[in-house]
């Protein structure tokens, strides 16, 4: 059977995709705060990428947004849409077009109780294919004991270039806090 | 790291008799994330509807869990927060007949073994009951910096039906 990829890659089990087809590429754990986290020289030997991370912002707010750029492209070449819930309201938006990055969910920040981090899983599909614009989807959010956000995003990078680097960045001010950890994985296909 | 050790099966349970809880214990701290894949159905005494699945870590029943949920079914969507002595990971199918629809759920337990951060769970759930289907996502929080060494999943139905499966995987970062 054909494996279901994307967020569903989290479901990979032995009979669908052997363990050797899901490999760790690189991991970054912050020992000091940083505005950006970059993965460069990404191997071109996989079919899809999956980023899994926990993050927290240093800004004096309960949460802060995040974005990602590919291949250092900060031109108006990204689009996206989302659905999210904050515990009270469901919100959907298709309003991201011609943006300078792919924007997605919010991490807990410095006004939240120490120890609260957001969690995210992002799938970047067919990242080496030079005949397609690149698409991603991301499930993530942060719960803050009585408030929070869970969000499901889809975004496109309107470029056919193979993705060789990606840079994640806090958007509303401040940095990613210490103990933020990003782990990049590659998924192979036969 | 050696290829082949990144995404591994740790344990799996298929219920041969009904059970109200399923526990994975003595979980090694050698992975980065845990993934639990559930195919389950709750049992009720009469009627049919939705059960709710809950999760606890390390046998901790104190009120240190919270969650934010998002659900959609038909034209209705909703979002809710709760805080309690367990984490609400959404709904699944529940039946008192030989219904064969076991709802699929995926629970991602992020960075479960560090001793610095509270533990975050990302979940997808699917309630496939015949009259009130919904799909949802949850971010849950366990306000403890302890490493997760055991996970207990339970239902507000009387039990999980025979044939329900619970599979635990570990993902290791480089």
Short mmCIF file of C-alpha atoms in Angstrom, two decimals:
data_model
loop_
_atom_site.label_atom_id
_atom_site.label_comp_id
_atom_site.label_asym_id
_atom_site.label_seq_id
_atom_site.Cartn_x
_atom_site.Cartn_y
_atom_site.Cartn_z
CA UNK A 1 0.00 0.00 0.00
CA UNK A 2 1.07 3.57 -0.47
CA UNK A 3 2.15 5.25 2.76
CA UNK A 4 0.11 8.24 3.80
CA UNK A 5 2.60 10.97 4.38
CA UNK A 6 2.48 14.45 5.82
CA UNK A 7 1.23 14.74 9.36
CA UNK A 8 0.17 11.15 8.96
CA UNK A 9 3.84 10.29 8.76
CA UNK A 10 3.57 10.22 12.51
CA UNK A 11 1.68 7.01 11.97
CA UNK A 12 4.45 5.21 10.19
CA UNK A 13 4.72 1.69 11.43
CA UNK A 14 6.89 -1.14 10.34
CA UNK A 15 4.62 -2.60 7.72
CA UNK A 16 4.06 0.76 6.03
CA UNK A 17 7.52 2.27 6.01
CA UNK A 18 10.52 0.47 7.42
CA UNK A 19 12.35 2.31 10.17
CA UNK A 20 15.32 2.84 7.87
CA UNK A 21 13.15 5.06 5.70
CA UNK A 22 12.62 7.59 8.49
CA UNK A 23 15.96 9.07 9.47
CA UNK A 24 17.19 11.78 11.74
CA UNK A 25 19.04 14.50 9.81
CA UNK A 26 19.94 17.11 12.42
CA UNK A 27 18.85 18.48 15.80
CA UNK A 28 19.31 21.87 17.43
CA UNK A 29 18.78 22.46 21.14
CA UNK A 30 19.24 26.03 22.30
CA UNK A 31 21.60 26.58 25.21
CA UNK A 32 21.08 30.33 24.81
CA UNK A 33 18.22 32.24 23.25
CA UNK A 34 18.24 32.85 19.50
CA UNK A 35 16.03 34.73 17.06
CA UNK A 36 16.48 32.23 14.27
CA UNK A 37 17.22 28.55 13.87
CA UNK A 38 18.59 27.44 10.52
CA UNK A 39 19.05 24.02 8.99
CA UNK A 40 21.33 24.26 5.96
CA UNK A 41 22.91 21.85 3.50
CA UNK A 42 19.85 19.64 3.80
CA UNK A 43 20.54 16.32 2.05
CA UNK A 44 18.61 15.87 -1.18
CA UNK A 45 18.25 12.14 -0.71
CA UNK A 46 14.83 12.01 0.93
CA UNK A 47 11.31 12.33 -0.44
CA UNK A 48 9.83 14.41 2.36
CA UNK A 49 11.00 16.22 5.44
CA UNK A 50 9.46 16.33 8.89
CA UNK A 51 10.36 18.86 11.55
CA UNK A 52 9.33 18.15 15.13
CA UNK A 53 9.96 20.70 17.84
CA UNK A 54 9.14 22.23 21.16
CA UNK A 55 9.61 25.97 21.53
CA UNK A 56 9.20 28.94 23.81
CA UNK A 57 9.68 32.68 23.25
CA UNK A 58 11.49 35.21 25.39
CA UNK A 59 9.06 38.05 24.67
CA UNK A 60 7.06 39.29 27.67
CA UNK A 61 3.76 37.97 26.32
CA UNK A 62 1.82 34.76 26.75
CA UNK A 63 2.70 33.57 23.23
CA UNK A 64 4.54 34.60 20.10
CA UNK A 65 4.23 33.67 16.44
CA UNK A 66 6.66 31.82 14.22
CA UNK A 67 7.55 31.72 10.55
CA UNK A 68 9.85 29.81 8.22
CA UNK A 69 11.76 30.80 5.10
CA UNK A 70 13.25 28.44 2.56
CA UNK A 71 16.63 28.96 0.89
CA UNK A 72 16.87 32.42 2.53
CA UNK A 73 14.04 33.69 0.31
CA UNK A 74 12.34 36.62 2.07
CA UNK A 75 10.49 37.82 -1.01
CA UNK A 76 6.69 37.92 -1.22
CA UNK A 77 6.59 34.31 -2.35
CA UNK A 78 4.60 32.49 0.33
CA UNK A 79 0.92 31.82 0.88
CA UNK A 80 -1.08 29.87 3.41
CA UNK A 81 -4.26 29.21 5.30
CA UNK A 82 -5.17 27.85 8.68
CA UNK A 83 -7.77 26.72 11.16
CA UNK A 84 -7.24 27.22 14.84
CA UNK A 85 -9.03 27.04 18.16
CA UNK A 86 -8.22 28.93 21.34
CA UNK A 87 -10.59 27.13 23.67
CA UNK A 88 -13.48 29.47 22.92
CA UNK A 89 -13.45 30.44 19.27
CA UNK A 90 -12.72 28.57 16.07
CA UNK A 91 -11.00 30.71 13.50
CA UNK A 92 -10.19 29.96 9.86
CA UNK A 93 -8.17 32.17 7.56
CA UNK A 94 -7.06 31.95 3.96
CA UNK A 95 -5.62 35.40 4.09
CA UNK A 96 -1.92 34.68 3.78
CA UNK A 97 -0.80 35.60 0.28
CA UNK A 98 2.36 37.18 -1.04
CA UNK A 99 3.91 37.05 2.39
CA UNK A 100 7.62 37.11 3.09
CA UNK A 101 7.56 33.78 4.91
CA UNK A 102 5.28 30.91 5.82
CA UNK A 103 3.57 31.84 9.08
CA UNK A 104 2.18 29.22 11.45
CA UNK A 105 1.42 28.50 15.10
CA UNK A 106 2.42 30.29 18.27
CA UNK A 107 4.73 29.11 21.02
CA UNK A 108 4.28 29.92 24.69
CA UNK A 109 6.34 32.92 25.75
CA UNK A 110 7.85 34.56 28.80
CA UNK A 111 4.59 35.65 30.43
CA UNK A 112 3.47 32.04 30.53
CA UNK A 113 4.43 29.84 33.44
CA UNK A 114 8.00 28.63 33.25
CA UNK A 115 8.16 25.22 31.68
CA UNK A 116 5.32 25.80 29.21
CA UNK A 117 6.47 25.14 25.65
CA UNK A 118 4.58 24.77 22.40
CA UNK A 119 4.81 21.58 20.37
CA UNK A 120 4.79 21.33 16.56
CA UNK A 121 5.05 18.80 13.76
CA UNK A 122 5.63 20.13 10.25
CA UNK A 123 5.74 18.09 7.05
CA UNK A 124 7.43 19.51 3.95
CA UNK A 125 6.43 17.50 0.93
CA UNK A 126 8.45 16.66 -2.17
CA UNK A 127 11.08 19.19 -1.15
CA UNK A 128 13.57 18.27 -3.91
CA UNK A 129 11.09 18.29 -6.79
CA UNK A 130 11.97 21.10 -9.21
CA UNK A 131 8.64 20.88 -11.05
CA UNK A 132 6.46 21.90 -8.13
CA UNK A 133 5.98 24.77 -5.77
CA UNK A 134 6.70 23.51 -2.27
CA UNK A 135 3.99 22.85 0.26
CA UNK A 136 3.99 22.19 3.96
CA UNK A 137 1.50 21.46 6.64
CA UNK A 138 1.90 21.93 10.34
CA UNK A 139 -0.03 20.82 13.41
CA UNK A 140 0.92 22.52 16.62
CA UNK A 141 0.08 24.72 19.51
CA UNK A 142 0.67 25.54 23.11
CA UNK A 143 -1.61 24.92 26.06
CA UNK A 144 -1.33 27.31 29.00
CA UNK A 145 -3.70 25.79 31.54
CA UNK A 146 -6.97 27.55 30.80
CA UNK A 147 -5.89 29.23 27.60
CA UNK A 148 -3.90 28.24 24.57
CA UNK A 149 -4.10 27.55 20.88
CA UNK A 150 -4.17 24.53 18.62
CA UNK A 151 -3.61 25.26 14.94
CA UNK A 152 -3.49 23.40 11.65
CA UNK A 153 -1.68 25.22 8.84
CA UNK A 154 -1.02 24.68 5.18
CA UNK A 155 1.46 26.89 3.38
CA UNK A 156 3.09 27.12 -0.02
CA UNK A 157 6.43 28.47 -1.14
CA UNK A 158 5.85 29.64 -4.70
CA UNK A 159 9.17 28.44 -5.97
CA UNK A 160 10.24 25.30 -7.81
CA UNK A 161 13.75 25.23 -6.39
CA UNK A 162 14.76 22.29 -4.25
CA UNK A 163 14.82 23.20 -0.58
CA UNK A 164 18.36 23.16 0.71
CA UNK A 165 17.92 25.28 3.82
CA UNK A 166 15.18 26.48 6.11
CA UNK A 167 15.18 29.19 8.73
CA UNK A 168 12.67 29.36 11.57
CA UNK A 169 12.13 32.67 13.32
CA UNK A 170 10.08 34.25 16.09
CA UNK A 171 7.84 36.93 14.59
CA UNK A 172 6.51 39.18 17.33
CA UNK A 173 9.70 40.13 19.12
CA UNK A 174 12.17 38.40 21.36
CA UNK A 175 13.90 35.13 20.63
CA UNK A 176 13.43 31.43 20.91
CA UNK A 177 14.21 30.63 24.54
CA UNK A 178 16.73 28.16 25.88
CA UNK A 179 15.73 24.49 25.74
CA UNK A 180 13.85 25.07 22.51
CA UNK A 181 14.61 22.00 20.42
CA UNK A 182 14.13 21.46 16.68
CA UNK A 183 14.65 17.99 15.19
CA UNK A 184 14.68 17.46 11.42
CA UNK A 185 13.89 14.07 9.89
CA UNK A 186 13.91 12.75 6.35
CA UNK A 187 11.39 10.30 4.94
CA UNK A 188 12.42 8.13 2.02
CA UNK A 189 10.25 6.61 -0.67
CA UNK A 190 10.97 3.61 -2.85
CA UNK B 1 23.27 7.85 14.31
CA UNK B 2 22.82 4.45 12.81
CA UNK B 3 20.08 4.25 10.22
CA UNK B 4 17.17 2.13 11.30
CA UNK B 5 17.07 3.27 14.89
CA UNK B 6 15.15 6.49 14.33
CA UNK B 7 11.51 5.37 14.44
CA UNK B 8 11.02 2.16 16.34
CA UNK B 9 8.21 0.11 17.75
CA UNK B 10 8.39 -0.08 21.54
CA UNK B 11 5.23 -1.96 22.47
CA UNK B 12 1.79 -2.79 21.18
CA UNK B 13 -1.39 -4.11 22.75
CA UNK B 14 -4.44 -5.63 21.11
CA UNK B 15 -7.21 -6.17 23.59
CA UNK B 16 -8.30 -9.78 23.84
CA UNK B 17 -10.77 -8.85 26.54
CA UNK B 18 -12.37 -5.57 27.40
CA UNK B 19 -10.33 -3.15 29.46
CA UNK B 20 -10.98 0.25 30.94
CA UNK B 21 -7.35 1.33 30.86
CA UNK B 22 -4.23 0.60 28.85
CA UNK B 23 -0.83 1.39 30.34
CA UNK B 24 2.62 1.46 28.80
CA UNK B 25 5.14 1.37 31.64
CA UNK B 26 8.91 1.28 32.09
CA UNK B 27 9.35 3.48 29.02
CA UNK B 28 13.04 4.05 28.39
CA UNK B 29 14.23 7.64 28.20
CA UNK B 30 16.32 7.00 25.13
CA UNK B 31 14.01 8.53 22.52
CA UNK B 32 13.17 12.14 21.70
CA UNK B 33 9.43 11.84 21.08
CA UNK B 34 6.84 9.15 21.64
CA UNK B 35 3.98 8.38 19.28
CA UNK B 36 0.95 6.33 20.27
CA UNK B 37 -1.36 5.09 17.54
CA UNK B 38 -4.76 4.04 18.77
CA UNK B 39 -7.55 2.18 16.99
CA UNK B 40 -10.22 1.87 19.63
CA UNK B 41 -13.89 1.79 20.47
CA UNK B 42 -15.63 2.33 23.75
CA UNK B 43 -18.45 0.18 25.07
CA UNK B 44 -21.68 1.46 26.54
CA UNK B 45 -24.52 -0.37 28.17
CA UNK B 46 -27.15 0.90 25.79
CA UNK B 47 -27.35 3.16 22.81
CA UNK B 48 -24.35 4.45 20.93
CA UNK B 49 -22.40 7.66 20.81
CA UNK B 50 -19.02 9.07 21.56
CA UNK B 51 -16.56 8.14 24.24
CA UNK B 52 -13.81 10.43 25.45
CA UNK B 53 -10.21 9.30 25.71
CA UNK B 54 -7.98 10.51 28.49
CA UNK B 55 -4.28 10.25 29.18
CA UNK B 56 -2.14 10.35 32.30
CA UNK B 57 1.59 10.18 32.83
CA UNK B 58 3.52 8.35 35.53
CA UNK B 59 0.33 7.53 37.44
CA UNK B 60 -0.10 11.19 38.30
CA UNK B 61 -3.78 11.88 39.06
CA UNK B 62 -3.33 15.38 40.46
CA UNK B 63 -4.81 18.39 38.69
CA UNK B 64 -1.78 19.22 36.61
CA UNK B 65 -3.18 18.50 33.17
CA UNK B 66 -4.81 20.87 30.72
CA UNK B 67 -5.68 20.87 27.05
CA UNK B 68 -6.95 23.03 24.21
CA UNK B 69 -9.10 21.29 21.64
CA UNK B 70 -10.43 22.02 18.18
CA UNK B 71 -13.16 19.94 16.58
CA UNK B 72 -15.30 20.00 13.47
CA UNK B 73 -18.20 17.82 12.45
CA UNK B 74 -20.55 18.65 9.61
CA UNK B 75 -21.16 22.38 9.77
CA UNK B 76 -20.33 22.64 13.45
CA UNK B 77 -16.94 23.49 14.86
CA UNK B 78 -15.92 24.06 18.43
CA UNK B 79 -12.99 24.71 20.70
CA UNK B 80 -12.59 24.11 24.40
CA UNK B 81 -10.09 24.23 27.24
CA UNK B 82 -10.14 21.96 30.23
CA UNK B 83 -7.91 21.42 33.20
CA UNK B 84 -8.13 18.37 35.41
CA UNK B 85 -6.45 15.29 36.71
CA UNK B 86 -6.03 13.88 33.22
CA UNK B 87 -5.62 15.11 29.68
CA UNK B 88 -8.70 15.09 27.44
CA UNK B 89 -7.60 13.87 24.03
CA UNK B 90 -10.96 13.99 22.33
CA UNK B 91 -13.67 11.63 21.26
CA UNK B 92 -13.92 8.24 19.63
CA UNK B 93 -16.59 5.84 18.55
CA UNK B 94 -18.67 4.10 21.19
CA UNK B 95 -21.14 1.31 20.62
CA UNK B 96 -23.12 -1.38 22.35
CA UNK B 97 -23.42 -3.51 19.25
CA UNK B 98 -20.93 -5.27 17.04
CA UNK B 99 -20.02 -2.08 15.31
CA UNK B 100 -16.70 -2.52 13.52
CA UNK B 101 -15.73 1.14 13.38
CA UNK B 102 -12.71 1.59 15.61
CA UNK B 103 -11.75 5.25 15.75
CA UNK B 104 -8.17 6.19 14.83
CA UNK B 105 -6.17 8.52 17.06
CA UNK B 106 -2.54 9.62 17.13
CA UNK B 107 -0.89 11.02 20.24
CA UNK B 108 2.52 12.66 19.90
CA UNK B 109 4.31 13.13 23.21
CA UNK B 110 6.94 15.73 22.52
CA UNK B 111 10.36 15.69 24.18
CA UNK B 112 9.01 13.37 26.84
CA UNK B 113 12.25 12.58 28.66
CA UNK B 114 13.74 15.99 29.34
CA UNK B 115 13.70 17.17 32.95
CA UNK B 116 13.39 20.87 32.13
CA UNK B 117 10.11 21.53 30.37
CA UNK B 118 6.49 20.67 30.96
CA UNK B 119 5.36 17.96 28.58
CA UNK B 120 3.27 18.77 25.51
CA UNK B 121 1.06 16.32 23.63
CA UNK B 122 -0.19 16.88 20.08
CA UNK B 123 -3.15 14.70 19.17
CA UNK B 124 -5.40 14.03 16.22
CA UNK B 125 -8.66 12.29 16.96
CA UNK B 126 -11.52 10.99 14.87
CA UNK B 127 -14.98 10.14 16.14
CA UNK B 128 -16.64 7.91 13.58
CA UNK B 129 -19.93 7.19 15.30
CA UNK B 130 -22.87 6.89 12.97
CA UNK B 131 -24.65 10.11 13.91
CA UNK B 132 -22.12 12.55 15.30
CA UNK B 133 -18.87 12.20 13.44
CA UNK B 134 -16.17 14.72 14.10
CA UNK B 135 -12.48 15.25 13.56
CA UNK B 136 -10.33 17.12 16.00
CA UNK B 137 -6.93 18.17 17.21
CA UNK B 138 -5.65 18.73 20.73
CA UNK B 139 -2.65 20.29 22.36
CA UNK B 140 -2.31 18.99 25.90
CA UNK B 141 0.00 19.91 28.73
CA UNK B 142 1.26 18.00 31.75
CA UNK B 143 2.67 20.56 34.15
CA UNK B 144 5.55 18.45 35.33
CA UNK B 145 9.21 18.48 34.44
CA UNK B 146 9.55 14.79 35.20
CA UNK B 147 10.50 12.46 32.42
CA UNK B 148 7.56 10.40 31.22
CA UNK B 149 8.11 6.78 32.16
CA UNK B 150 4.57 5.48 31.88
CA UNK B 151 1.47 6.42 29.92
CA UNK B 152 -2.07 5.40 30.82
CA UNK B 153 -4.93 5.80 28.38
CA UNK B 154 -8.48 5.38 29.59
CA UNK B 155 -12.03 5.95 28.44
CA UNK B 156 -15.12 7.40 30.05
CA UNK B 157 -17.01 4.45 28.58
CA UNK B 158 -17.18 1.41 30.76
CA UNK B 159 -14.40 -0.25 28.75
CA UNK B 160 -12.53 -0.43 25.48
CA UNK B 161 -13.92 -3.07 23.19
CA UNK B 162 -12.06 -6.27 22.30
CA UNK B 163 -9.87 -5.68 19.26
CA UNK B 164 -8.89 -2.15 20.21
CA UNK B 165 -5.20 -1.62 19.52
CA UNK B 166 -2.66 0.67 21.16
CA UNK B 167 0.84 0.91 19.70
CA UNK B 168 3.75 2.85 21.15
CA UNK B 169 6.66 4.11 19.04
CA UNK B 170 9.83 6.02 19.84
CA UNK B 171 11.49 8.61 17.60
CA UNK B 172 15.14 9.40 18.17
CA UNK B 173 16.76 12.62 17.02
CA UNK B 174 20.40 12.80 16.03
#
